[in-house]
PDB file of C-alpha atoms in Angstrom:
ATOM      1  CA  GLN A  28      22.482 -68.021  41.660  1.00  0.00           C
ATOM      2  CA  VAL A  29      18.913 -68.779  40.603  1.00  0.00           C
ATOM      3  CA  GLN A  30      17.778 -71.080  37.825  1.00  0.00           C
ATOM      4  CA  LEU A  31      14.265 -70.689  36.428  1.00  0.00           C
ATOM      5  CA  VAL A  32      12.131 -73.154  34.474  1.00  0.00           C
ATOM      6  CA  GLU A  33       8.744 -72.180  33.068  1.00  0.00           C
ATOM      7  CA  SER A  34       5.864 -74.492  32.227  1.00  0.00           C
ATOM      8  CA  GLY A  35       2.157 -74.328  31.476  1.00  0.00           C
ATOM      9  CA  GLY A  36       2.138 -72.723  28.057  1.00  0.00           C
ATOM     10  CA  GLY A  37      -0.001 -74.004  25.227  1.00  0.00           C
ATOM     11  CA  LEU A  38      -2.733 -73.287  22.732  1.00  0.00           C
ATOM     12  CA  VAL A  39      -5.987 -71.786  23.963  1.00  0.00           C
ATOM     13  CA  GLN A  40      -8.980 -70.101  22.372  1.00  0.00           C
ATOM     14  CA  ALA A  41      -9.673 -66.430  22.882  1.00  0.00           C
ATOM     15  CA  GLY A  42     -11.482 -65.895  26.169  1.00  0.00           C
ATOM     16  CA  GLY A  43      -9.837 -68.908  27.737  1.00  0.00           C
ATOM     17  CA  SER A  44      -7.384 -69.205  30.611  1.00  0.00           C
ATOM     18  CA  LEU A  45      -3.925 -70.565  31.237  1.00  0.00           C
ATOM     19  CA  ARG A  46      -1.745 -70.758  34.308  1.00  0.00           C
ATOM     20  CA  LEU A  47       1.987 -70.449  33.850  1.00  0.00           C
ATOM     21  CA  SER A  48       4.348 -71.783  36.469  1.00  0.00           C
ATOM     22  CA  CYS A  49       7.986 -70.969  37.132  1.00  0.00           C
ATOM     23  CA  ALA A  50      10.099 -73.253  39.273  1.00  0.00           C
ATOM     24  CA  ALA A  51      13.125 -71.607  40.826  1.00  0.00           C
ATOM     25  CA  SER A  52      16.198 -73.202  42.306  1.00  0.00           C
ATOM     26  CA  GLY A  53      18.354 -71.556  44.908  1.00  0.00           C
ATOM     27  CA  ARG A  54      18.077 -71.072  48.634  1.00  0.00           C
ATOM     28  CA  THR A  55      17.585 -67.308  48.409  1.00  0.00           C
ATOM     29  CA  PHE A  56      14.537 -67.370  46.138  1.00  0.00           C
ATOM     30  CA  SER A  57      12.425 -65.468  48.631  1.00  0.00           C
ATOM     31  CA  SER A  58      14.788 -62.492  48.506  1.00  0.00           C
ATOM     32  CA  TYR A  59      14.280 -61.916  44.760  1.00  0.00           C
ATOM     33  CA  THR A  60      11.645 -59.922  43.011  1.00  0.00           C
ATOM     34  CA  MET A  61      10.062 -62.169  40.391  1.00  0.00           C
ATOM     35  CA  GLY A  62       8.601 -61.041  37.120  1.00  0.00           C
ATOM     36  CA  TRP A  63       7.034 -62.221  33.888  1.00  0.00           C
ATOM     37  CA  PHE A  64       7.914 -60.821  30.488  1.00  0.00           C
ATOM     38  CA  ARG A  65       6.773 -61.788  27.009  1.00  0.00           C
ATOM     39  CA  GLN A  66       7.912 -61.462  23.439  1.00  0.00           C
ATOM     40  CA  GLY A  67       5.382 -61.731  20.655  1.00  0.00           C
ATOM     41  CA  PRO A  68       6.212 -62.543  17.021  1.00  0.00           C
ATOM     42  CA  GLY A  69       8.077 -59.613  15.498  1.00  0.00           C
ATOM     43  CA  LYS A  70       7.870 -57.640  18.724  1.00  0.00           C
ATOM     44  CA  GLU A  71      10.297 -56.572  21.407  1.00  0.00           C
ATOM     45  CA  ARG A  72      10.240 -58.124  24.829  1.00  0.00           C
ATOM     46  CA  GLU A  73       7.759 -56.419  27.130  1.00  0.00           C
ATOM     47  CA  PHE A  74       7.007 -56.404  30.826  1.00  0.00           C
ATOM     48  CA  VAL A  75       3.900 -58.282  31.960  1.00  0.00           C
ATOM     49  CA  ALA A  76       3.872 -58.484  35.757  1.00  0.00           C
ATOM     50  CA  ALA A  77       6.156 -58.494  38.786  1.00  0.00           C
ATOM     51  CA  ARG A  78       5.891 -59.253  42.487  1.00  0.00           C
ATOM     52  CA  GLY A  79       8.361 -58.064  45.086  1.00  0.00           C
ATOM     53  CA  TRP A  80      10.290 -60.397  47.328  1.00  0.00           C
ATOM     54  CA  SER A  81       7.911 -59.975  50.247  1.00  0.00           C
ATOM     55  CA  GLY A  82       4.842 -59.940  48.017  1.00  0.00           C
ATOM     56  CA  GLY A  83       4.068 -56.410  49.128  1.00  0.00           C
ATOM     57  CA  SER A  84       4.655 -54.714  45.797  1.00  0.00           C
ATOM     58  CA  THR A  85       2.970 -55.866  42.616  1.00  0.00           C
ATOM     59  CA  LEU A  86       2.993 -54.291  39.166  1.00  0.00           C
ATOM     60  CA  TYR A  87       1.132 -55.113  35.973  1.00  0.00           C
ATOM     61  CA  ALA A  88       1.349 -53.878  32.427  1.00  0.00           C
ATOM     62  CA  ASP A  89      -1.748 -51.896  31.491  1.00  0.00           C
ATOM     63  CA  SER A  90      -2.507 -54.398  28.738  1.00  0.00           C
ATOM     64  CA  VAL A  91      -2.993 -57.258  31.225  1.00  0.00           C
ATOM     65  CA  LYS A  92      -4.312 -55.436  34.280  1.00  0.00           C
ATOM     66  CA  GLY A  93      -7.521 -57.032  35.498  1.00  0.00           C
ATOM     67  CA  ARG A  94      -6.941 -60.196  33.461  1.00  0.00           C
ATOM     68  CA  PHE A  95      -3.610 -61.561  34.718  1.00  0.00           C
ATOM     69  CA  THR A  96      -2.549 -62.281  38.284  1.00  0.00           C
ATOM     70  CA  ILE A  97       0.997 -62.928  39.476  1.00  0.00           C
ATOM     71  CA  SER A  98       1.534 -64.887  42.660  1.00  0.00           C
ATOM     72  CA  ARG A  99       4.392 -66.607  44.403  1.00  0.00           C
ATOM     73  CA  ASP A 100       4.847 -69.363  46.929  1.00  0.00           C
ATOM     74  CA  ASN A 101       8.187 -68.863  48.641  1.00  0.00           C
ATOM     75  CA  THR A 102       7.841 -72.168  50.494  1.00  0.00           C
ATOM     76  CA  LYS A 103       7.820 -74.005  47.170  1.00  0.00           C
ATOM     77  CA  ASN A 104      10.110 -71.649  45.221  1.00  0.00           C
ATOM     78  CA  MET A 105       7.347 -71.138  42.677  1.00  0.00           C
ATOM     79  CA  VAL A 106       5.954 -68.176  40.777  1.00  0.00           C
ATOM     80  CA  TYR A 107       2.676 -68.278  38.878  1.00  0.00           C
ATOM     81  CA  LEU A 108       0.934 -66.212  36.256  1.00  0.00           C
ATOM     82  CA  GLN A 109      -2.800 -66.799  36.032  1.00  0.00           C
ATOM     83  CA  MET A 110      -4.030 -65.535  32.687  1.00  0.00           C
ATOM     84  CA  ASN A 111      -7.762 -65.095  32.126  1.00  0.00           C
ATOM     85  CA  SER A 112      -9.793 -63.651  29.264  1.00  0.00           C
ATOM     86  CA  LEU A 113      -6.932 -64.302  26.895  1.00  0.00           C
ATOM     87  CA  LYS A 114      -6.761 -62.411  23.639  1.00  0.00           C
ATOM     88  CA  PRO A 115      -4.940 -63.228  20.381  1.00  0.00           C
ATOM     89  CA  GLU A 116      -2.584 -60.329  21.114  1.00  0.00           C
ATOM     90  CA  ASP A 117      -1.415 -62.185  24.228  1.00  0.00           C
ATOM     91  CA  THR A 118       0.284 -64.701  21.948  1.00  0.00           C
ATOM     92  CA  ALA A 119       3.978 -64.699  22.849  1.00  0.00           C
ATOM     93  CA  VAL A 120       6.807 -66.560  24.476  1.00  0.00           C
ATOM     94  CA  TYR A 121       6.509 -65.893  28.187  1.00  0.00           C
ATOM     95  CA  TYR A 122       9.620 -65.627  30.332  1.00  0.00           C
ATOM     96  CA  CYS A 123      10.038 -65.843  34.072  1.00  0.00           C
ATOM     97  CA  ALA A 124      12.727 -63.574  35.500  1.00  0.00           C
ATOM     98  CA  GLY A 125      14.361 -62.870  38.838  1.00  0.00           C
ATOM     99  CA  SER A 126      15.712 -59.557  40.083  1.00  0.00           C
ATOM    100  CA  GLU A 127      17.816 -58.632  43.094  1.00  0.00           C
ATOM    101  CA  TYR A 128      15.668 -55.547  43.553  1.00  0.00           C
ATOM    102  CA  ARG A 129      13.504 -55.827  46.651  1.00  0.00           C
ATOM    103  CA  VAL A 130      10.485 -54.185  45.050  1.00  0.00           C
ATOM    104  CA  ALA A 131       8.685 -54.944  41.820  1.00  0.00           C
ATOM    105  CA  VAL A 132      10.358 -53.409  38.765  1.00  0.00           C
ATOM    106  CA  THR A 133       9.289 -53.257  35.135  1.00  0.00           C
ATOM    107  CA  ILE A 134      12.643 -52.850  33.404  1.00  0.00           C
ATOM    108  CA  GLY A 135      14.084 -55.995  31.893  1.00  0.00           C
ATOM    109  CA  ASP A 136      17.662 -54.896  32.533  1.00  0.00           C
ATOM    110  CA  ALA A 137      16.931 -54.982  36.264  1.00  0.00           C
ATOM    111  CA  TYR A 138      16.475 -58.748  36.110  1.00  0.00           C
ATOM    112  CA  ASN A 139      19.517 -60.945  36.542  1.00  0.00           C
ATOM    113  CA  TYR A 140      18.054 -64.383  35.896  1.00  0.00           C
ATOM    114  CA  TRP A 141      15.835 -65.642  33.080  1.00  0.00           C
ATOM    115  CA  GLY A 142      14.079 -68.852  32.192  1.00  0.00           C
ATOM    116  CA  GLN A 143      14.023 -70.409  28.749  1.00  0.00           C
ATOM    117  CA  GLY A 144      10.458 -69.339  28.022  1.00  0.00           C
ATOM    118  CA  THR A 145       7.158 -71.079  27.355  1.00  0.00           C
ATOM    119  CA  GLN A 146       4.972 -70.500  24.292  1.00  0.00           C
ATOM    120  CA  VAL A 147       1.431 -69.217  24.701  1.00  0.00           C
ATOM    121  CA  THR A 148      -0.742 -69.142  21.604  1.00  0.00           C
ATOM    122  CA  VAL A 149      -4.251 -67.678  21.669  1.00  0.00           C
ATOM    123  CA  SER A 150      -6.439 -68.444  18.686  1.00  0.00           C
ATOM    124  CA  SER A 151      -9.298 -66.189  17.598  1.00  0.00           C
TER     125      SER A 151
END
């Protein structure tokens, strides 16, 4: 069982940066693929980024590639999402998720554990 708690959301101007953090509980954190998803106002949930359990596989949505970076620290049971060059269309609730897949996956149904979400608002 893994419990996830996100933090770091907030209000930022377009072009700015934010770093989201996800604290995970559970002794087997390092064996989970970790991902970030988001859901904007009136939109469906969408994949943002994922990093495999060993850190060897990493995937990004095309819309964030080159601007966002996912990282993890298995010694601290933490996952991060560094978001640079933010755009108003990045406004959403961002969710941290954990999957028992060993490699990065983009499908939400592949993730077994979800955090409560943190709001990111980018003003123009």
